[in-house]
């Protein structure tokens, strides 16, 4: 399923509190999605305990953002201080369909690259998307969302095929808007992806495959940029784009994870094997498009307004007109903890209960066997008879006795068969009664 994200209208006035709302909304949506009810006393405790994580990060960061005469931490610098680089370990676009990606470094700096730079793997794409492509020496089409990555792949694999021992870094450049060159190898933006492939993948025909060219070990700006320098490089078009939901999910993950590690934590356990993702942000953003944060909100200073001494506190109701910071639930301890235990008196000395002996199978079946004792002693009465021997007069007197000889010869077998037949008939009569 392809997610649809509401496009926020350009707003020159930054509203960092929309990021605060989105983080709280994503956190609450993620807890509900994982089966926790909102009336669970730990639910709001989790939101309340996650707020100090952001506040501490805001107070500990030395990086401040200046816009006009306002200098204060921004959500971008708080993300660095909170350790977002441990969660987002790849270059991520600040906005949806961003042309500029950031890699948050552990040293507080930011590596910045354009969308056509090879310093990170190609972005994911869906079947039917317009993508770059080239046709290799075997006649197979290769498709990718990143022109630079695909062009480098084309050049690298073809030169390896030709046996070049050392392949140098090429000069890559755009030729207009639909052609991109790396050396003498060109890819064009005139293809439609036949299938969907993930990050760092290309499509070869109807199959996804990884890139084989070696990724650079450093970004173009090896020294990195300060947050302020990286922000200054953003265009107005980039600033007005909706904030990438992956960044909102990463912030919510950090807040929940670090809060759960604090002593005395009374919220919900952090789902280590099922962390929050962009899909947890989508429902809240789609339900509140007017509150969806933009890149401008993420990178602008977040000074404390007069009505809120802590702008980093996550609200209990992120969609309320004037949201209040989440507060932990009160009186959530065991109400009977201070009540004395009932006194049952002295030990009455009653022994352990005993159980009757388990009856055997013979004892269980015996009452049924004893129901009809006469039937058990039944024996058929003795009877003697003589085989009839009729005579006929036909050209003299003839006696018909051949059957008697046959019966006498098989007397024992016939007696046993008749005895069995009579016993079965008698048993059926008794049981049917």
CSV table of C-alpha atoms in Angstrom, one decimal:
chain,number,residue,atom,x,y,z
A,1,UNK,CA,0.0,0.0,0.0
A,2,UNK,CA,1.4,3.4,-0.9
A,3,UNK,CA,1.0,6.1,1.8
A,4,UNK,CA,-0.3,9.5,0.9
A,5,UNK,CA,1.0,12.5,2.7
A,6,UNK,CA,-0.8,15.8,3.1
A,7,UNK,CA,1.0,18.7,1.5
A,8,UNK,CA,1.4,21.5,4.0
A,9,UNK,CA,0.8,25.0,2.6
A,10,UNK,CA,3.9,27.2,2.5
A,11,UNK,CA,4.0,29.2,5.7
A,12,UNK,CA,6.9,31.7,6.2
A,13,UNK,CA,6.2,31.8,9.9
A,14,UNK,CA,7.8,28.7,11.4
A,15,UNK,CA,5.8,26.8,14.0
A,16,UNK,CA,8.2,24.3,15.8
A,17,UNK,CA,5.4,23.3,18.1
A,18,UNK,CA,3.9,21.4,15.2
A,19,UNK,CA,6.9,19.0,15.4
A,20,UNK,CA,6.2,18.6,19.1
A,21,UNK,CA,2.6,17.7,18.3
A,22,UNK,CA,3.6,15.2,15.6
A,23,UNK,CA,6.1,13.4,17.9
A,24,UNK,CA,3.4,13.0,20.6
A,25,UNK,CA,0.9,11.9,18.0
A,26,UNK,CA,3.2,9.4,16.5
A,27,UNK,CA,4.1,8.1,20.0
A,28,UNK,CA,0.5,7.6,21.0
A,29,UNK,CA,-0.5,6.2,17.7
A,30,UNK,CA,2.4,3.7,17.9
A,31,UNK,CA,1.4,2.5,21.4
A,32,UNK,CA,-2.2,2.0,20.3
A,33,UNK,CA,-1.1,0.1,17.2
A,34,UNK,CA,0.9,-2.2,19.5
A,35,UNK,CA,-2.2,-3.1,21.5
A,36,UNK,CA,-2.0,-0.7,24.4
A,37,UNK,CA,-5.3,1.1,25.4
A,38,UNK,CA,-5.3,4.8,26.0
A,39,UNK,CA,-7.0,4.3,29.4
A,40,UNK,CA,-4.0,2.2,30.6
A,41,UNK,CA,-2.4,4.3,33.3
A,42,UNK,CA,1.0,3.6,31.8
A,43,UNK,CA,-0.1,5.0,28.4
A,44,UNK,CA,0.0,8.7,29.4
A,45,UNK,CA,2.9,8.0,31.8
A,46,UNK,CA,5.0,7.0,28.7
A,47,UNK,CA,4.3,10.4,27.0
A,48,UNK,CA,5.0,12.3,30.2
A,49,UNK,CA,8.3,10.4,30.9
A,50,UNK,CA,9.4,10.9,27.2
A,51,UNK,CA,9.2,14.7,27.5
A,52,UNK,CA,12.2,15.2,29.7
A,53,UNK,CA,14.4,13.4,27.2
A,54,UNK,CA,13.7,16.1,24.6
A,55,UNK,CA,14.1,18.8,27.3
A,56,UNK,CA,17.5,17.5,28.4
A,57,UNK,CA,18.7,17.2,24.8
A,58,UNK,CA,17.6,20.8,24.2
A,59,UNK,CA,19.5,22.0,27.3
A,60,UNK,CA,22.7,20.0,26.5
A,61,UNK,CA,23.1,20.9,22.9
A,62,UNK,CA,25.7,23.6,22.2
A,63,UNK,CA,24.4,24.0,18.7
A,64,UNK,CA,22.0,26.8,18.4
A,65,UNK,CA,20.1,28.1,15.3
A,66,UNK,CA,19.8,31.8,14.6
A,67,UNK,CA,17.0,33.2,12.5
A,68,UNK,CA,16.7,36.9,12.6
A,69,UNK,CA,17.3,38.0,16.2
A,70,UNK,CA,16.2,34.7,17.7
A,71,UNK,CA,18.8,32.2,18.7
A,72,UNK,CA,17.7,28.9,20.3
A,73,UNK,CA,17.9,25.2,19.7
A,74,UNK,CA,15.8,23.8,16.9
A,75,UNK,CA,14.3,20.4,16.6
A,76,UNK,CA,17.1,19.6,14.2
A,77,UNK,CA,19.8,20.3,16.8
A,78,UNK,CA,17.9,18.6,19.6
A,79,UNK,CA,17.7,15.5,17.3
A,80,UNK,CA,21.5,15.6,17.1
A,81,UNK,CA,21.9,16.0,20.8
A,82,UNK,CA,19.5,13.1,21.5
A,83,UNK,CA,21.5,10.8,19.3
A,84,UNK,CA,19.3,10.6,16.2
A,85,UNK,CA,22.4,9.5,14.3
A,86,UNK,CA,22.1,6.1,16.1
A,87,UNK,CA,18.6,5.7,14.7
A,88,UNK,CA,18.9,7.2,11.3
A,89,UNK,CA,22.2,5.8,10.1
A,90,UNK,CA,21.7,6.8,6.5
A,91,UNK,CA,21.3,10.0,4.7
A,92,UNK,CA,17.7,11.0,4.9
A,93,UNK,CA,15.7,13.7,3.1
A,94,UNK,CA,14.4,16.3,5.4
A,95,UNK,CA,11.2,16.7,3.5
A,96,UNK,CA,9.1,14.4,1.4
A,97,UNK,CA,10.5,14.2,-2.2
A,98,UNK,CA,13.4,16.3,-0.9
A,99,UNK,CA,16.3,17.3,-3.1
A,100,UNK,CA,18.7,17.6,-0.2
A,101,UNK,CA,19.6,14.8,2.2
A,102,UNK,CA,21.2,15.1,5.7
A,103,UNK,CA,23.4,12.6,7.5
A,104,UNK,CA,23.4,13.3,11.3
A,105,UNK,CA,26.9,12.7,12.6
A,106,UNK,CA,27.9,11.8,16.2
A,107,UNK,CA,30.1,14.9,16.4
A,108,UNK,CA,27.2,17.3,16.0
A,109,UNK,CA,27.9,18.1,12.4
A,110,UNK,CA,25.8,17.3,9.3
A,111,UNK,CA,26.9,15.8,6.1
A,112,UNK,CA,24.8,17.2,3.3
A,113,UNK,CA,24.4,15.8,-0.2
A,114,UNK,CA,22.1,16.5,-3.2
A,115,UNK,CA,19.7,13.9,-4.3
A,116,UNK,CA,22.0,13.0,-7.2
A,117,UNK,CA,25.1,12.4,-5.1
A,118,UNK,CA,26.5,8.9,-4.8
A,119,UNK,CA,27.4,9.3,-1.1
A,120,UNK,CA,24.3,7.2,-0.2
A,121,UNK,CA,22.4,4.4,-1.8
A,122,UNK,CA,19.6,4.9,-4.3
A,123,UNK,CA,16.2,5.7,-2.9
A,124,UNK,CA,13.4,3.2,-3.0
A,125,UNK,CA,10.9,3.4,-5.8
A,126,UNK,CA,7.5,1.8,-6.7
A,127,UNK,CA,6.3,0.0,-9.8
A,128,UNK,CA,5.1,2.6,-12.3
A,129,UNK,CA,7.3,5.4,-11.0
A,130,UNK,CA,9.3,7.5,-13.5
A,131,UNK,CA,12.9,6.4,-13.0
A,132,UNK,CA,16.3,6.6,-14.7
A,133,UNK,CA,17.4,3.7,-16.9
A,134,UNK,CA,20.1,2.4,-19.2
A,135,UNK,CA,20.5,-0.7,-21.4
A,136,UNK,CA,23.5,-2.9,-20.7
A,137,UNK,CA,25.7,-4.8,-23.2
A,138,UNK,CA,23.4,-7.9,-22.8
A,139,UNK,CA,20.3,-5.8,-23.8
A,140,UNK,CA,18.8,-5.8,-20.3
A,141,UNK,CA,17.3,-2.6,-18.9
A,142,UNK,CA,18.4,-1.3,-15.5
A,143,UNK,CA,16.1,1.1,-13.5
A,144,UNK,CA,16.9,3.3,-10.5
A,145,UNK,CA,15.6,6.3,-8.6
A,146,UNK,CA,19.0,7.9,-8.4
A,147,UNK,CA,20.7,9.1,-11.6
A,148,UNK,CA,24.2,9.3,-10.1
A,149,UNK,CA,24.0,5.8,-8.5
A,150,UNK,CA,22.7,4.2,-11.7
A,151,UNK,CA,25.2,6.0,-14.0
A,152,UNK,CA,28.1,4.9,-11.7
A,153,UNK,CA,26.8,1.4,-11.7
A,154,UNK,CA,26.7,1.4,-15.5
A,155,UNK,CA,30.2,2.6,-15.8
A,156,UNK,CA,31.7,0.5,-13.1
A,157,UNK,CA,30.1,-2.9,-14.2
A,158,UNK,CA,31.0,-2.3,-17.9
A,159,UNK,CA,34.6,-1.4,-17.1
A,160,UNK,CA,34.9,-4.4,-14.8
A,161,UNK,CA,33.5,-6.6,-17.7
A,162,UNK,CA,36.2,-5.2,-20.0
A,163,UNK,CA,38.9,-6.1,-17.5
A,164,UNK,CA,40.1,-2.7,-16.3
A,165,UNK,CA,42.2,-3.4,-13.2
A,166,UNK,CA,41.8,0.1,-11.6
A,167,UNK,CA,38.6,2.1,-12.0
A,168,UNK,CA,39.0,5.7,-11.0
A,169,UNK,CA,36.3,8.0,-9.7
A,170,UNK,CA,34.4,9.4,-12.7
A,171,UNK,CA,33.3,13.0,-13.4
A,172,UNK,CA,29.5,12.9,-13.2
A,173,UNK,CA,27.2,15.7,-14.3
A,174,UNK,CA,23.7,16.4,-15.4
A,175,UNK,CA,23.0,17.1,-19.1
A,176,UNK,CA,19.7,19.0,-19.0
A,177,UNK,CA,16.9,17.5,-16.9
A,178,UNK,CA,16.6,14.0,-18.5
A,179,UNK,CA,20.2,12.9,-19.0
A,180,UNK,CA,23.0,12.2,-16.6
A,181,UNK,CA,26.6,11.2,-17.4
A,182,UNK,CA,29.4,9.5,-15.5
A,183,UNK,CA,32.3,9.7,-17.9
A,184,UNK,CA,31.1,8.4,-21.2
A,185,UNK,CA,28.2,6.5,-19.7
A,186,UNK,CA,24.7,8.0,-19.8
A,187,UNK,CA,21.4,7.2,-18.1
A,188,UNK,CA,18.2,8.9,-19.0
A,189,UNK,CA,15.0,9.8,-17.2
A,190,UNK,CA,12.6,8.2,-19.6
A,191,UNK,CA,11.7,4.9,-18.0
A,192,UNK,CA,8.9,3.4,-15.9
A,193,UNK,CA,9.8,1.1,-13.1
A,194,UNK,CA,8.5,-2.4,-13.8
A,195,UNK,CA,8.6,-3.4,-10.1
A,196,UNK,CA,9.1,-1.9,-6.7
A,197,UNK,CA,12.5,-2.0,-5.1
A,198,UNK,CA,13.8,-0.8,-1.7
A,199,UNK,CA,16.6,1.6,-0.7
A,200,UNK,CA,19.9,0.8,-2.2
A,201,UNK,CA,18.4,-1.3,-4.9
A,202,UNK,CA,18.1,-1.2,-8.7
A,203,UNK,CA,15.7,-3.1,-11.0
A,204,UNK,CA,17.2,-5.3,-13.6
A,205,UNK,CA,14.3,-6.4,-15.8
A,206,UNK,CA,11.7,-7.7,-13.4
A,207,UNK,CA,14.1,-8.4,-10.5
A,208,UNK,CA,15.6,-6.1,-7.8
A,209,UNK,CA,19.4,-6.2,-7.3
A,210,UNK,CA,21.9,-4.4,-5.2
A,211,UNK,CA,24.5,-2.0,-6.7
A,212,UNK,CA,27.9,-3.4,-7.2
A,213,UNK,CA,30.0,-0.2,-7.4
A,214,UNK,CA,31.8,0.7,-4.2
A,215,UNK,CA,30.2,3.5,-2.3
A,216,UNK,CA,32.4,6.5,-1.3
A,217,UNK,CA,33.5,6.4,2.3
A,218,UNK,CA,33.1,10.1,2.9
A,219,UNK,CA,30.6,12.7,1.8
A,220,UNK,CA,31.5,15.5,-0.6
A,221,UNK,CA,32.1,17.8,2.3
A,222,UNK,CA,34.4,15.7,4.4
A,223,UNK,CA,34.7,18.3,7.2
A,224,UNK,CA,30.9,18.3,7.7
A,225,UNK,CA,28.7,21.3,8.2
A,226,UNK,CA,27.4,22.9,11.4
A,227,UNK,CA,23.6,22.8,11.7
A,228,UNK,CA,23.4,26.5,11.0
A,229,UNK,CA,25.5,26.0,7.8
A,230,UNK,CA,23.3,23.1,6.7
A,231,UNK,CA,20.2,25.1,7.4
A,232,UNK,CA,21.4,28.0,5.4
A,233,UNK,CA,21.9,25.8,2.4
A,234,UNK,CA,18.2,24.9,2.3
A,235,UNK,CA,16.1,26.6,-0.3
A,236,UNK,CA,12.7,28.1,0.3
A,237,UNK,CA,11.2,25.3,-1.7
A,238,UNK,CA,12.8,22.7,0.6
A,239,UNK,CA,11.8,24.6,3.8
A,240,UNK,CA,8.2,24.5,2.8
A,241,UNK,CA,8.0,20.8,2.2
A,242,UNK,CA,6.3,18.5,4.7
A,243,UNK,CA,8.8,17.0,7.2
A,244,UNK,CA,9.9,13.5,6.4
A,245,UNK,CA,7.8,11.2,8.7
A,246,UNK,CA,10.9,9.0,9.2
A,247,UNK,CA,12.4,11.9,11.2
A,248,UNK,CA,9.3,12.2,13.4
A,249,UNK,CA,9.3,8.5,14.0
A,250,UNK,CA,13.0,8.6,14.9
A,251,UNK,CA,12.4,11.4,17.4
A,252,UNK,CA,9.5,9.4,19.0
A,253,UNK,CA,11.7,6.3,19.2
A,254,UNK,CA,14.5,8.1,20.9
A,255,UNK,CA,12.2,9.7,23.5
A,256,UNK,CA,10.5,6.4,24.3
A,257,UNK,CA,13.6,4.3,24.3
A,258,UNK,CA,15.7,6.6,26.5
A,259,UNK,CA,12.8,7.3,28.9
A,260,UNK,CA,12.3,3.5,29.4
A,261,UNK,CA,15.9,3.3,30.6
A,262,UNK,CA,15.5,5.8,33.4
A,263,UNK,CA,15.2,4.5,37.0
A,264,UNK,CA,11.7,4.3,38.3
A,265,UNK,CA,10.2,4.4,34.8
A,266,UNK,CA,6.4,3.7,35.1
A,267,UNK,CA,5.4,3.8,31.4
A,268,UNK,CA,5.0,1.1,28.8
A,269,UNK,CA,8.0,-1.0,27.9
A,270,UNK,CA,9.8,0.1,24.7
A,271,UNK,CA,9.2,-2.4,21.8
A,272,UNK,CA,12.9,-3.1,20.9
A,273,UNK,CA,11.9,-5.6,18.2
A,274,UNK,CA,9.1,-3.4,16.8
A,275,UNK,CA,10.3,0.2,16.8
A,276,UNK,CA,8.1,3.1,15.6
A,277,UNK,CA,8.3,3.8,11.8
A,278,UNK,CA,6.9,6.3,9.3
A,279,UNK,CA,3.7,4.2,9.2
A,280,UNK,CA,3.0,5.1,12.8
A,281,UNK,CA,3.2,8.8,11.9
A,282,UNK,CA,0.9,8.6,8.9
A,283,UNK,CA,-2.5,8.2,10.6
A,284,UNK,CA,-2.0,11.3,12.8
A,285,UNK,CA,-0.6,13.4,10.0
A,286,UNK,CA,-3.4,12.5,7.7
A,287,UNK,CA,-6.0,13.2,10.4
A,288,UNK,CA,-4.4,16.6,11.2
A,289,UNK,CA,-3.0,18.0,7.9
A,290,UNK,CA,-3.2,21.6,9.2
A,291,UNK,CA,-0.9,20.6,12.1
A,292,UNK,CA,1.6,18.6,10.0
A,293,UNK,CA,5.1,19.9,10.5
A,294,UNK,CA,7.3,21.3,7.7
A,295,UNK,CA,11.0,21.3,7.2
A,296,UNK,CA,11.0,25.0,8.2
A,297,UNK,CA,9.4,24.0,11.6
A,298,UNK,CA,12.1,21.3,12.1
A,299,UNK,CA,15.1,23.6,11.5
A,300,UNK,CA,13.8,26.9,13.1
A,301,UNK,CA,14.6,28.0,16.7
A,302,UNK,CA,12.1,26.8,19.3
A,303,UNK,CA,12.1,29.5,22.0
A,304,UNK,CA,9.9,29.1,25.0
A,305,UNK,CA,6.7,31.2,24.6
A,306,UNK,CA,5.2,32.9,27.7
A,307,UNK,CA,2.4,30.4,27.9
A,308,UNK,CA,4.8,27.4,27.9
A,309,UNK,CA,8.0,27.3,29.9
A,310,UNK,CA,9.0,24.0,28.2
A,311,UNK,CA,8.4,24.0,24.5
A,312,UNK,CA,9.9,20.5,24.2
A,313,UNK,CA,7.2,18.9,26.5
A,314,UNK,CA,5.0,16.4,24.5
A,315,UNK,CA,1.3,17.3,24.8
A,316,UNK,CA,-1.3,14.9,26.1
A,317,UNK,CA,-3.7,15.8,23.2
A,318,UNK,CA,-1.5,16.8,20.3
A,319,UNK,CA,-4.5,18.0,18.2
A,320,UNK,CA,-6.0,20.3,20.8
A,321,UNK,CA,-6.1,24.0,20.0
A,322,UNK,CA,-4.1,24.8,23.1
A,323,UNK,CA,-2.4,21.5,24.1
A,324,UNK,CA,-1.2,21.0,27.6
A,325,UNK,CA,1.9,19.0,28.5
A,326,UNK,CA,1.3,15.4,29.3
A,327,UNK,CA,1.3,14.7,33.1
A,328,UNK,CA,1.8,11.3,34.7
A,329,UNK,CA,-1.3,9.6,36.1
A,330,UNK,CA,-1.8,10.0,39.9
A,331,UNK,CA,-2.8,7.4,42.4
A,332,UNK,CA,-1.9,4.6,40.2
A,333,UNK,CA,-0.4,2.5,43.1
A,334,UNK,CA,-2.2,-0.5,44.7
A,335,UNK,CA,-5.0,0.9,46.7
A,336,UNK,CA,-4.8,-1.9,49.3
A,337,UNK,CA,-1.1,-1.6,49.8
A,338,UNK,CA,-1.5,0.1,53.2
A,339,UNK,CA,-4.4,-2.0,54.5
A,340,UNK,CA,-3.5,-4.6,57.1
A,341,UNK,CA,-3.6,-8.2,56.1
A,342,UNK,CA,-6.6,-10.2,57.4
A,343,UNK,CA,-5.7,-12.3,60.6
A,344,UNK,CA,-7.0,-15.8,60.1
A,345,UNK,CA,-6.2,-16.8,63.7
A,346,UNK,CA,-3.9,-19.6,65.0
A,347,UNK,CA,-3.2,-22.7,63.0
A,348,UNK,CA,-6.2,-25.1,63.6
A,349,UNK,CA,-4.0,-28.1,63.0
A,350,UNK,CA,-6.0,-29.5,60.1
A,351,UNK,CA,-4.0,-32.0,58.1
A,352,UNK,CA,-3.6,-32.0,54.4
A,353,UNK,CA,-6.7,-33.3,52.5
A,354,UNK,CA,-6.7,-36.9,51.4
A,355,UNK,CA,-8.0,-38.3,48.2
A,356,UNK,CA,-9.9,-41.6,47.7
A,357,UNK,CA,-8.2,-44.4,45.9
A,358,UNK,CA,-8.6,-44.2,42.2
A,359,UNK,CA,-10.9,-47.1,41.0
A,360,UNK,CA,-9.5,-49.6,38.5
A,361,UNK,CA,-11.0,-50.3,35.1
A,362,UNK,CA,-12.5,-53.6,36.4
A,363,UNK,CA,-14.2,-51.8,39.4
A,364,UNK,CA,-15.7,-49.2,37.0
A,365,UNK,CA,-17.1,-51.8,34.6
A,366,UNK,CA,-18.2,-54.3,37.3
A,367,UNK,CA,-21.6,-52.7,38.0
A,368,UNK,CA,-22.5,-53.0,34.3
A,369,UNK,CA,-21.4,-56.6,34.2
A,370,UNK,CA,-23.5,-57.5,37.3
A,371,UNK,CA,-26.7,-55.9,35.9
A,372,UNK,CA,-28.0,-59.2,34.3
A,373,UNK,CA,-26.6,-62.2,36.1
A,374,UNK,CA,-29.1,-64.6,34.4
A,375,UNK,CA,-27.7,-63.7,31.0
A,376,UNK,CA,-24.2,-64.6,32.1
A,377,UNK,CA,-25.4,-68.2,33.1
A,378,UNK,CA,-27.5,-68.7,30.0
A,379,UNK,CA,-27.0,-72.0,28.2
A,380,UNK,CA,-29.3,-73.4,25.5
A,381,UNK,CA,-31.4,-76.5,26.3
A,382,UNK,CA,-30.4,-79.9,24.9
A,383,UNK,CA,-32.6,-81.3,22.1
A,384,UNK,CA,-32.6,-84.5,20.2
A,385,UNK,CA,-34.3,-85.1,16.9
A,386,UNK,CA,-34.2,-87.3,13.9
A,387,UNK,CA,-33.5,-86.3,10.3
A,388,UNK,CA,-36.6,-86.7,8.2
A,389,UNK,CA,-36.3,-89.3,5.4
A,390,UNK,CA,-39.2,-88.9,3.0
A,391,UNK,CA,-40.1,-91.7,0.5
A,392,UNK,CA,-41.5,-91.5,-3.0
A,393,UNK,CA,-43.1,-94.1,-5.2
A,394,UNK,CA,-41.7,-93.9,-8.7
A,395,UNK,CA,-40.9,-97.1,-10.4
A,396,UNK,CA,-40.6,-98.5,-7.0
A,397,UNK,CA,-40.1,-97.1,-3.5
A,398,UNK,CA,-37.2,-94.6,-3.0
A,399,UNK,CA,-36.0,-93.2,0.4
A,400,UNK,CA,-34.5,-89.6,0.2
A,401,UNK,CA,-31.8,-89.5,3.0
A,402,UNK,CA,-28.7,-88.0,1.2
A,403,UNK,CA,-29.2,-84.7,3.1
A,404,UNK,CA,-29.1,-86.6,6.4
A,405,UNK,CA,-25.7,-87.9,5.7
A,406,UNK,CA,-24.5,-84.4,4.8
A,407,UNK,CA,-25.9,-82.9,8.0
A,408,UNK,CA,-24.4,-85.7,10.2
A,409,UNK,CA,-21.0,-85.1,8.6
A,410,UNK,CA,-21.1,-81.4,9.5
A,411,UNK,CA,-23.0,-81.5,12.7
A,412,UNK,CA,-20.4,-79.8,14.9
A,413,UNK,CA,-20.0,-76.8,12.5
A,414,UNK,CA,-23.8,-76.3,12.2
A,415,UNK,CA,-24.3,-76.5,16.0
A,416,UNK,CA,-21.7,-73.8,16.6
A,417,UNK,CA,-23.1,-71.5,13.9
A,418,UNK,CA,-26.6,-71.8,15.3
A,419,UNK,CA,-25.5,-71.3,18.9
A,420,UNK,CA,-23.7,-68.0,17.8
A,421,UNK,CA,-26.8,-66.9,15.9
A,422,UNK,CA,-29.1,-67.5,18.8
A,423,UNK,CA,-26.8,-65.8,21.2
A,424,UNK,CA,-26.6,-62.7,19.0
A,425,UNK,CA,-30.4,-62.6,18.6
A,426,UNK,CA,-30.9,-62.9,22.3
A,427,UNK,CA,-28.4,-60.1,23.1
A,428,UNK,CA,-30.0,-57.7,20.5
A,429,UNK,CA,-33.4,-58.4,22.1
A,430,UNK,CA,-32.1,-57.6,25.6
A,431,UNK,CA,-30.2,-54.5,24.6
A,432,UNK,CA,-33.2,-53.1,22.5
A,433,UNK,CA,-35.4,-53.4,25.6
